[in-house]
Amino acid sequence: QQQQQQQPPMQQMQQQQPMQQQPYQQFQPQQMQQAPAPNAQAQPNAEDIDPMAPSFVVPPTPGGSFSSPCRAEFTVQALGLHQHDSITITLLSGPQGSSISTPITSNPGSTIFSWEPAAQALQAGSSTEQACFQAKDRTGLTRNKCISVTVTGGQGCFEQQQQQQQQQQQ
């Protein structure tokens, strides 16, 4: 008995209970289902973007949103990571009437985005639209950035716009 007590617990179990064998079961493969095709229109995830692609510089580029009372105007800047890089920034999409200045193609590359909603929209109040930009380096790598742009509007903006139009007519 002393020998059994000194044995490790696993050996004691093996001595007390004989091992039971399971009957052999033949493997039955299940019918495989085809995975759905990837969506070709899907936007790339952050991990899909080459780490050497140009990066937007925040600031001066707004982080995710920009707000202004009567007119939106801000700098968009991106930096290339390759030696002797030159970065070109383009406006992929934006609100009607928005524009960018002639991009400065250098490293960093930059442009100025501007948007003034129509008079009726300014008078009605706040307008929020999305502007999307693309930075492209000399090797063809790209990175996109979208910014939510809000122009708060109001009566003061409408009057300011009328005064500018009158001055231009004179």
mmCIF file with all atom_site columns, C-alpha atoms in Angstrom:
data_model
loop_
_atom_site.group_PDB
_atom_site.id
_atom_site.type_symbol
_atom_site.label_atom_id
_atom_site.label_alt_id
_atom_site.label_comp_id
_atom_site.label_asym_id
_atom_site.label_entity_id
_atom_site.label_seq_id
_atom_site.pdbx_PDB_ins_code
_atom_site.Cartn_x
_atom_site.Cartn_y
_atom_site.Cartn_z
_atom_site.occupancy
_atom_site.B_iso_or_equiv
_atom_site.pdbx_formal_charge
_atom_site.auth_seq_id
_atom_site.auth_comp_id
_atom_site.auth_asym_id
_atom_site.auth_atom_id
_atom_site.pdbx_PDB_model_num
ATOM 1   C CA . GLN A 1 1   ? 0.000   0.000  0.000   1.00 0.00 ? 1   GLN A CA 1
ATOM 2   C CA . GLN A 1 2   ? 2.816   2.389  0.737   1.00 0.00 ? 2   GLN A CA 1
ATOM 3   C CA . GLN A 1 3   ? 4.117   1.900  -2.788  1.00 0.00 ? 3   GLN A CA 1
ATOM 4   C CA . GLN A 1 4   ? 0.740   2.863  -4.250  1.00 0.00 ? 4   GLN A CA 1
ATOM 5   C CA . GLN A 1 5   ? 0.571   6.016  -2.147  1.00 0.00 ? 5   GLN A CA 1
ATOM 6   C CA . GLN A 1 6   ? 4.024   7.097  -3.260  1.00 0.00 ? 6   GLN A CA 1
ATOM 7   C CA . GLN A 1 7   ? 3.210   6.687  -6.948  1.00 0.00 ? 7   GLN A CA 1
ATOM 8   C CA . PRO A 1 8   ? 2.121   9.795  -8.874  1.00 0.00 ? 8   PRO A CA 1
ATOM 9   C CA . PRO A 1 9   ? -1.687  10.234 -9.150  1.00 0.00 ? 9   PRO A CA 1
ATOM 10  C CA . MET A 1 10  ? -1.718  9.403  -12.898 1.00 0.00 ? 10  MET A CA 1
ATOM 11  C CA . GLN A 1 11  ? -0.166  5.997  -12.335 1.00 0.00 ? 11  GLN A CA 1
ATOM 12  C CA . GLN A 1 12  ? -2.647  5.304  -9.547  1.00 0.00 ? 12  GLN A CA 1
ATOM 13  C CA . MET A 1 13  ? -5.535  6.034  -11.939 1.00 0.00 ? 13  MET A CA 1
ATOM 14  C CA . GLN A 1 14  ? -4.106  3.740  -14.589 1.00 0.00 ? 14  GLN A CA 1
ATOM 15  C CA . GLN A 1 15  ? -3.846  0.916  -12.103 1.00 0.00 ? 15  GLN A CA 1
ATOM 16  C CA . GLN A 1 16  ? -7.384  1.405  -10.799 1.00 0.00 ? 16  GLN A CA 1
ATOM 17  C CA . GLN A 1 17  ? -9.269  1.870  -14.082 1.00 0.00 ? 17  GLN A CA 1
ATOM 18  C CA . PRO A 1 18  ? -8.500  -0.140 -17.170 1.00 0.00 ? 18  PRO A CA 1
ATOM 19  C CA . MET A 1 19  ? -8.441  1.954  -20.328 1.00 0.00 ? 19  MET A CA 1
ATOM 20  C CA . GLN A 1 20  ? -11.588 1.681  -22.428 1.00 0.00 ? 20  GLN A CA 1
ATOM 21  C CA . GLN A 1 21  ? -11.160 1.563  -26.162 1.00 0.00 ? 21  GLN A CA 1
ATOM 22  C CA . GLN A 1 22  ? -13.476 3.491  -28.456 1.00 0.00 ? 22  GLN A CA 1
ATOM 23  C CA . PRO A 1 23  ? -14.831 1.649  -31.492 1.00 0.00 ? 23  PRO A CA 1
ATOM 24  C CA . TYR A 1 24  ? -13.249 2.764  -34.774 1.00 0.00 ? 24  TYR A CA 1
ATOM 25  C CA . GLN A 1 25  ? -15.377 5.273  -36.686 1.00 0.00 ? 25  GLN A CA 1
ATOM 26  C CA . GLN A 1 26  ? -14.674 5.927  -40.318 1.00 0.00 ? 26  GLN A CA 1
ATOM 27  C CA . PHE A 1 27  ? -14.211 9.618  -41.180 1.00 0.00 ? 27  PHE A CA 1
ATOM 28  C CA . GLN A 1 28  ? -17.159 10.988 -43.131 1.00 0.00 ? 28  GLN A CA 1
ATOM 29  C CA . PRO A 1 29  ? -16.126 14.147 -45.023 1.00 0.00 ? 29  PRO A CA 1
ATOM 30  C CA . GLN A 1 30  ? -18.827 16.788 -45.162 1.00 0.00 ? 30  GLN A CA 1
ATOM 31  C CA . GLN A 1 31  ? -19.667 18.463 -48.414 1.00 0.00 ? 31  GLN A CA 1
ATOM 32  C CA . MET A 1 32  ? -17.513 21.555 -48.763 1.00 0.00 ? 32  MET A CA 1
ATOM 33  C CA . GLN A 1 33  ? -19.209 24.836 -49.504 1.00 0.00 ? 33  GLN A CA 1
ATOM 34  C CA . GLN A 1 34  ? -17.604 27.366 -51.787 1.00 0.00 ? 34  GLN A CA 1
ATOM 35  C CA . ALA A 1 35  ? -16.667 30.604 -50.078 1.00 0.00 ? 35  ALA A CA 1
ATOM 36  C CA . PRO A 1 36  ? -18.297 33.725 -51.513 1.00 0.00 ? 36  PRO A CA 1
ATOM 37  C CA . ALA A 1 37  ? -16.202 35.668 -54.013 1.00 0.00 ? 37  ALA A CA 1
ATOM 38  C CA . PRO A 1 38  ? -14.526 38.759 -52.582 1.00 0.00 ? 38  PRO A CA 1
ATOM 39  C CA . ASN A 1 39  ? -16.234 42.055 -53.341 1.00 0.00 ? 39  ASN A CA 1
ATOM 40  C CA . ALA A 1 40  ? -14.209 43.769 -56.067 1.00 0.00 ? 40  ALA A CA 1
ATOM 41  C CA . GLN A 1 41  ? -15.691 47.128 -55.089 1.00 0.00 ? 41  GLN A CA 1
ATOM 42  C CA . ALA A 1 42  ? -14.674 46.830 -51.438 1.00 0.00 ? 42  ALA A CA 1
ATOM 43  C CA . GLN A 1 43  ? -12.588 49.652 -50.037 1.00 0.00 ? 43  GLN A CA 1
ATOM 44  C CA . PRO A 1 44  ? -9.122  48.623 -48.884 1.00 0.00 ? 44  PRO A CA 1
ATOM 45  C CA . ASN A 1 45  ? -8.697  48.248 -45.155 1.00 0.00 ? 45  ASN A CA 1
ATOM 46  C CA . ALA A 1 46  ? -6.006  50.213 -43.416 1.00 0.00 ? 46  ALA A CA 1
ATOM 47  C CA . GLU A 1 47  ? -3.868  47.062 -43.263 1.00 0.00 ? 47  GLU A CA 1
ATOM 48  C CA . ASP A 1 48  ? -4.181  46.682 -47.075 1.00 0.00 ? 48  ASP A CA 1
ATOM 49  C CA . ILE A 1 49  ? -2.452  50.016 -47.726 1.00 0.00 ? 49  ILE A CA 1
ATOM 50  C CA . ASP A 1 50  ? 1.272   49.844 -48.354 1.00 0.00 ? 50  ASP A CA 1
ATOM 51  C CA . PRO A 1 51  ? 3.075   51.362 -45.351 1.00 0.00 ? 51  PRO A CA 1
ATOM 52  C CA . MET A 1 52  ? 5.298   53.249 -47.801 1.00 0.00 ? 52  MET A CA 1
ATOM 53  C CA . ALA A 1 53  ? 2.300   55.047 -49.369 1.00 0.00 ? 53  ALA A CA 1
ATOM 54  C CA . PRO A 1 54  ? 2.177   58.807 -48.777 1.00 0.00 ? 54  PRO A CA 1
ATOM 55  C CA . SER A 1 55  ? 0.697   59.919 -45.450 1.00 0.00 ? 55  SER A CA 1
ATOM 56  C CA . PHE A 1 56  ? -1.563  62.907 -44.899 1.00 0.00 ? 56  PHE A CA 1
ATOM 57  C CA . VAL A 1 57  ? -0.058  65.444 -42.511 1.00 0.00 ? 57  VAL A CA 1
ATOM 58  C CA . VAL A 1 58  ? -2.457  66.391 -39.675 1.00 0.00 ? 58  VAL A CA 1
ATOM 59  C CA . PRO A 1 59  ? -2.358  69.359 -39.160 1.00 0.00 ? 59  PRO A CA 1
ATOM 60  C CA . PRO A 1 60  ? -2.513  71.256 -41.505 1.00 0.00 ? 60  PRO A CA 1
ATOM 61  C CA . THR A 1 61  ? -4.863  68.658 -43.043 1.00 0.00 ? 61  THR A CA 1
ATOM 62  C CA . PRO A 1 62  ? -7.993  68.327 -40.868 1.00 0.00 ? 62  PRO A CA 1
ATOM 63  C CA . GLY A 1 63  ? -8.204  65.038 -38.969 1.00 0.00 ? 63  GLY A CA 1
ATOM 64  C CA . GLY A 1 64  ? -11.678 63.815 -39.883 1.00 0.00 ? 64  GLY A CA 1
ATOM 65  C CA . SER A 1 65  ? -13.893 66.887 -39.942 1.00 0.00 ? 65  SER A CA 1
ATOM 66  C CA . PHE A 1 66  ? -13.749 70.616 -40.584 1.00 0.00 ? 66  PHE A CA 1
ATOM 67  C CA . SER A 1 67  ? -16.286 73.308 -39.712 1.00 0.00 ? 67  SER A CA 1
ATOM 68  C CA . SER A 1 68  ? -16.485 76.966 -40.715 1.00 0.00 ? 68  SER A CA 1
ATOM 69  C CA . PRO A 1 69  ? -19.226 79.632 -40.598 1.00 0.00 ? 69  PRO A CA 1
ATOM 70  C CA . CYS A 1 70  ? -19.628 80.775 -44.238 1.00 0.00 ? 70  CYS A CA 1
ATOM 71  C CA . ARG A 1 71  ? -16.943 79.194 -46.399 1.00 0.00 ? 71  ARG A CA 1
ATOM 72  C CA . ALA A 1 72  ? -14.704 76.147 -45.969 1.00 0.00 ? 72  ALA A CA 1
ATOM 73  C CA . GLU A 1 73  ? -11.063 76.584 -46.868 1.00 0.00 ? 73  GLU A CA 1
ATOM 74  C CA . PHE A 1 74  ? -8.191  74.456 -45.597 1.00 0.00 ? 74  PHE A CA 1
ATOM 75  C CA . THR A 1 75  ? -4.814  73.043 -46.619 1.00 0.00 ? 75  THR A CA 1
ATOM 76  C CA . VAL A 1 76  ? -4.412  69.376 -47.518 1.00 0.00 ? 76  VAL A CA 1
ATOM 77  C CA . GLN A 1 77  ? -0.842  68.133 -47.225 1.00 0.00 ? 77  GLN A CA 1
ATOM 78  C CA . ALA A 1 78  ? 0.773   64.709 -47.668 1.00 0.00 ? 78  ALA A CA 1
ATOM 79  C CA . LEU A 1 79  ? 4.304   63.468 -47.148 1.00 0.00 ? 79  LEU A CA 1
ATOM 80  C CA . GLY A 1 80  ? 6.122   60.786 -49.155 1.00 0.00 ? 80  GLY A CA 1
ATOM 81  C CA . LEU A 1 81  ? 8.391   58.242 -47.516 1.00 0.00 ? 81  LEU A CA 1
ATOM 82  C CA . HIS A 1 82  ? 10.604  57.368 -50.497 1.00 0.00 ? 82  HIS A CA 1
ATOM 83  C CA . GLN A 1 83  ? 13.849  59.217 -51.155 1.00 0.00 ? 83  GLN A CA 1
ATOM 84  C CA . HIS A 1 84  ? 13.364  62.022 -53.719 1.00 0.00 ? 84  HIS A CA 1
ATOM 85  C CA . ASP A 1 85  ? 9.578   61.533 -53.609 1.00 0.00 ? 85  ASP A CA 1
ATOM 86  C CA . SER A 1 86  ? 7.133   63.962 -55.179 1.00 0.00 ? 86  SER A CA 1
ATOM 87  C CA . ILE A 1 87  ? 3.523   63.895 -53.989 1.00 0.00 ? 87  ILE A CA 1
ATOM 88  C CA . THR A 1 88  ? 0.490   64.962 -56.014 1.00 0.00 ? 88  THR A CA 1
ATOM 89  C CA . ILE A 1 89  ? -2.839  65.536 -54.276 1.00 0.00 ? 89  ILE A CA 1
ATOM 90  C CA . THR A 1 90  ? -6.128  65.318 -56.160 1.00 0.00 ? 90  THR A CA 1
ATOM 91  C CA . LEU A 1 91  ? -9.757  65.872 -55.168 1.00 0.00 ? 91  LEU A CA 1
ATOM 92  C CA . LEU A 1 92  ? -11.522 62.537 -55.738 1.00 0.00 ? 92  LEU A CA 1
ATOM 93  C CA . SER A 1 93  ? -14.978 63.798 -54.780 1.00 0.00 ? 93  SER A CA 1
ATOM 94  C CA . GLY A 1 94  ? -16.481 66.764 -53.029 1.00 0.00 ? 94  GLY A CA 1
ATOM 95  C CA . PRO A 1 95  ? -19.563 68.907 -52.663 1.00 0.00 ? 95  PRO A CA 1
ATOM 96  C CA . GLN A 1 96  ? -20.945 70.702 -55.701 1.00 0.00 ? 96  GLN A CA 1
ATOM 97  C CA . GLY A 1 97  ? -18.967 73.886 -56.277 1.00 0.00 ? 97  GLY A CA 1
ATOM 98  C CA . SER A 1 98  ? -15.903 72.746 -54.329 1.00 0.00 ? 98  SER A CA 1
ATOM 99  C CA . SER A 1 99  ? -12.414 72.994 -55.793 1.00 0.00 ? 99  SER A CA 1
ATOM 100 C CA . ILE A 1 100 ? -8.724  72.696 -55.020 1.00 0.00 ? 100 ILE A CA 1
ATOM 101 C CA . SER A 1 101 ? -5.916  75.043 -55.942 1.00 0.00 ? 101 SER A CA 1
ATOM 102 C CA . THR A 1 102 ? -3.278  73.903 -58.398 1.00 0.00 ? 102 THR A CA 1
ATOM 103 C CA . PRO A 1 103 ? -1.500  71.205 -56.376 1.00 0.00 ? 103 PRO A CA 1
ATOM 104 C CA . ILE A 1 104 ? 2.099   71.813 -55.376 1.00 0.00 ? 104 ILE A CA 1
ATOM 105 C CA . THR A 1 105 ? 3.844   68.618 -56.454 1.00 0.00 ? 105 THR A CA 1
ATOM 106 C CA . SER A 1 106 ? 6.789   68.221 -54.108 1.00 0.00 ? 106 SER A CA 1
ATOM 107 C CA . ASN A 1 107 ? 7.530   66.473 -50.830 1.00 0.00 ? 107 ASN A CA 1
ATOM 108 C CA . PRO A 1 108 ? 5.382   67.261 -48.973 1.00 0.00 ? 108 PRO A CA 1
ATOM 109 C CA . GLY A 1 109 ? 2.740   67.910 -51.604 1.00 0.00 ? 109 GLY A CA 1
ATOM 110 C CA . SER A 1 110 ? -0.102  70.276 -50.819 1.00 0.00 ? 110 SER A CA 1
ATOM 111 C CA . THR A 1 111 ? -3.207  71.972 -52.126 1.00 0.00 ? 111 THR A CA 1
ATOM 112 C CA . ILE A 1 112 ? -5.945  74.227 -50.770 1.00 0.00 ? 112 ILE A CA 1
ATOM 113 C CA . PHE A 1 113 ? -9.529  72.978 -50.698 1.00 0.00 ? 113 PHE A CA 1
ATOM 114 C CA . SER A 1 114 ? -12.343 75.534 -50.839 1.00 0.00 ? 114 SER A CA 1
ATOM 115 C CA . TRP A 1 115 ? -16.125 75.296 -50.835 1.00 0.00 ? 115 TRP A CA 1
ATOM 116 C CA . GLU A 1 116 ? -18.858 77.848 -50.461 1.00 0.00 ? 116 GLU A CA 1
ATOM 117 C CA . PRO A 1 117 ? -22.375 76.415 -50.562 1.00 0.00 ? 117 PRO A CA 1
ATOM 118 C CA . ALA A 1 118 ? -25.010 78.078 -52.748 1.00 0.00 ? 118 ALA A CA 1
ATOM 119 C CA . ALA A 1 119 ? -26.748 81.157 -51.301 1.00 0.00 ? 119 ALA A CA 1
ATOM 120 C CA . GLN A 1 120 ? -29.978 79.228 -50.599 1.00 0.00 ? 120 GLN A CA 1
ATOM 121 C CA . ALA A 1 121 ? -28.066 76.578 -48.651 1.00 0.00 ? 121 ALA A CA 1
ATOM 122 C CA . LEU A 1 122 ? -26.189 79.223 -46.646 1.00 0.00 ? 122 LEU A CA 1
ATOM 123 C CA . GLN A 1 123 ? -29.415 81.012 -45.789 1.00 0.00 ? 123 GLN A CA 1
ATOM 124 C CA . ALA A 1 124 ? -31.108 77.753 -44.771 1.00 0.00 ? 124 ALA A CA 1
ATOM 125 C CA . GLY A 1 125 ? -28.370 76.940 -42.267 1.00 0.00 ? 125 GLY A CA 1
ATOM 126 C CA . SER A 1 126 ? -25.769 74.240 -41.841 1.00 0.00 ? 126 SER A CA 1
ATOM 127 C CA . SER A 1 127 ? -24.544 72.128 -44.779 1.00 0.00 ? 127 SER A CA 1
ATOM 128 C CA . THR A 1 128 ? -22.346 69.066 -44.283 1.00 0.00 ? 128 THR A CA 1
ATOM 129 C CA . GLU A 1 129 ? -20.702 67.274 -47.197 1.00 0.00 ? 129 GLU A CA 1
ATOM 130 C CA . GLN A 1 130 ? -17.781 64.926 -47.649 1.00 0.00 ? 130 GLN A CA 1
ATOM 131 C CA . ALA A 1 131 ? -14.593 65.743 -49.543 1.00 0.00 ? 131 ALA A CA 1
ATOM 132 C CA . CYS A 1 132 ? -12.209 62.910 -50.480 1.00 0.00 ? 132 CYS A CA 1
ATOM 133 C CA . PHE A 1 133 ? -8.582  63.389 -51.476 1.00 0.00 ? 133 PHE A CA 1
ATOM 134 C CA . GLN A 1 134 ? -5.885  61.143 -52.898 1.00 0.00 ? 134 GLN A CA 1
ATOM 135 C CA . ALA A 1 135 ? -2.150  61.503 -52.366 1.00 0.00 ? 135 ALA A CA 1
ATOM 136 C CA . LYS A 1 136 ? 0.014   59.750 -54.971 1.00 0.00 ? 136 LYS A CA 1
ATOM 137 C CA . ASP A 1 137 ? 3.792   59.386 -54.913 1.00 0.00 ? 137 ASP A CA 1
ATOM 138 C CA . ARG A 1 138 ? 6.280   58.997 -57.779 1.00 0.00 ? 138 ARG A CA 1
ATOM 139 C CA . THR A 1 139 ? 6.163   55.184 -57.486 1.00 0.00 ? 139 THR A CA 1
ATOM 140 C CA . GLY A 1 140 ? 2.363   55.091 -57.923 1.00 0.00 ? 140 GLY A CA 1
ATOM 141 C CA . LEU A 1 141 ? 1.478   54.316 -54.303 1.00 0.00 ? 141 LEU A CA 1
ATOM 142 C CA . THR A 1 142 ? -1.674  56.081 -53.124 1.00 0.00 ? 142 THR A CA 1
ATOM 143 C CA . ARG A 1 143 ? -3.532  56.840 -49.927 1.00 0.00 ? 143 ARG A CA 1
ATOM 144 C CA . ASN A 1 144 ? -7.027  58.333 -49.699 1.00 0.00 ? 144 ASN A CA 1
ATOM 145 C CA . LYS A 1 145 ? -8.530  60.537 -46.998 1.00 0.00 ? 145 LYS A CA 1
ATOM 146 C CA . CYS A 1 146 ? -12.108 61.753 -46.624 1.00 0.00 ? 146 CYS A CA 1
ATOM 147 C CA . ILE A 1 147 ? -13.064 64.748 -44.513 1.00 0.00 ? 147 ILE A CA 1
ATOM 148 C CA . SER A 1 148 ? -16.541 65.735 -43.363 1.00 0.00 ? 148 SER A CA 1
ATOM 149 C CA . VAL A 1 149 ? -16.876 69.448 -44.205 1.00 0.00 ? 149 VAL A CA 1
ATOM 150 C CA . THR A 1 150 ? -19.528 71.573 -42.469 1.00 0.00 ? 150 THR A CA 1
ATOM 151 C CA . VAL A 1 151 ? -20.419 75.160 -43.342 1.00 0.00 ? 151 VAL A CA 1
ATOM 152 C CA . THR A 1 152 ? -22.757 76.435 -40.634 1.00 0.00 ? 152 THR A CA 1
ATOM 153 C CA . GLY A 1 153 ? -24.303 79.195 -42.773 1.00 0.00 ? 153 GLY A CA 1
ATOM 154 C CA . GLY A 1 154 ? -26.939 81.602 -41.500 1.00 0.00 ? 154 GLY A CA 1
ATOM 155 C CA . GLN A 1 155 ? -28.225 85.057 -42.451 1.00 0.00 ? 155 GLN A CA 1
ATOM 156 C CA . GLY A 1 156 ? -24.817 86.723 -41.931 1.00 0.00 ? 156 GLY A CA 1
ATOM 157 C CA . CYS A 1 157 ? -23.255 84.560 -44.641 1.00 0.00 ? 157 CYS A CA 1
ATOM 158 C CA . PHE A 1 158 ? -26.054 85.339 -47.090 1.00 0.00 ? 158 PHE A CA 1
ATOM 159 C CA . GLU A 1 159 ? -25.621 89.108 -46.577 1.00 0.00 ? 159 GLU A CA 1
ATOM 160 C CA . GLN A 1 160 ? -21.850 88.797 -46.955 1.00 0.00 ? 160 GLN A CA 1
ATOM 161 C CA . GLN A 1 161 ? -22.319 86.956 -50.254 1.00 0.00 ? 161 GLN A CA 1
ATOM 162 C CA . GLN A 1 162 ? -24.705 89.656 -51.562 1.00 0.00 ? 162 GLN A CA 1
ATOM 163 C CA . GLN A 1 163 ? -22.190 92.411 -50.732 1.00 0.00 ? 163 GLN A CA 1
ATOM 164 C CA . GLN A 1 164 ? -19.437 90.571 -52.599 1.00 0.00 ? 164 GLN A CA 1
ATOM 165 C CA . GLN A 1 165 ? -21.675 90.172 -55.661 1.00 0.00 ? 165 GLN A CA 1
ATOM 166 C CA . GLN A 1 166 ? -22.547 93.897 -55.643 1.00 0.00 ? 166 GLN A CA 1
ATOM 167 C CA . GLN A 1 167 ? -18.858 94.843 -55.451 1.00 0.00 ? 167 GLN A CA 1
ATOM 168 C CA . GLN A 1 168 ? -18.049 92.570 -58.389 1.00 0.00 ? 168 GLN A CA 1
ATOM 169 C CA . GLN A 1 169 ? -20.797 94.191 -60.510 1.00 0.00 ? 169 GLN A CA 1
ATOM 170 C CA . GLN A 1 170 ? -19.418 97.711 -59.940 1.00 0.00 ? 170 GLN A CA 1
#
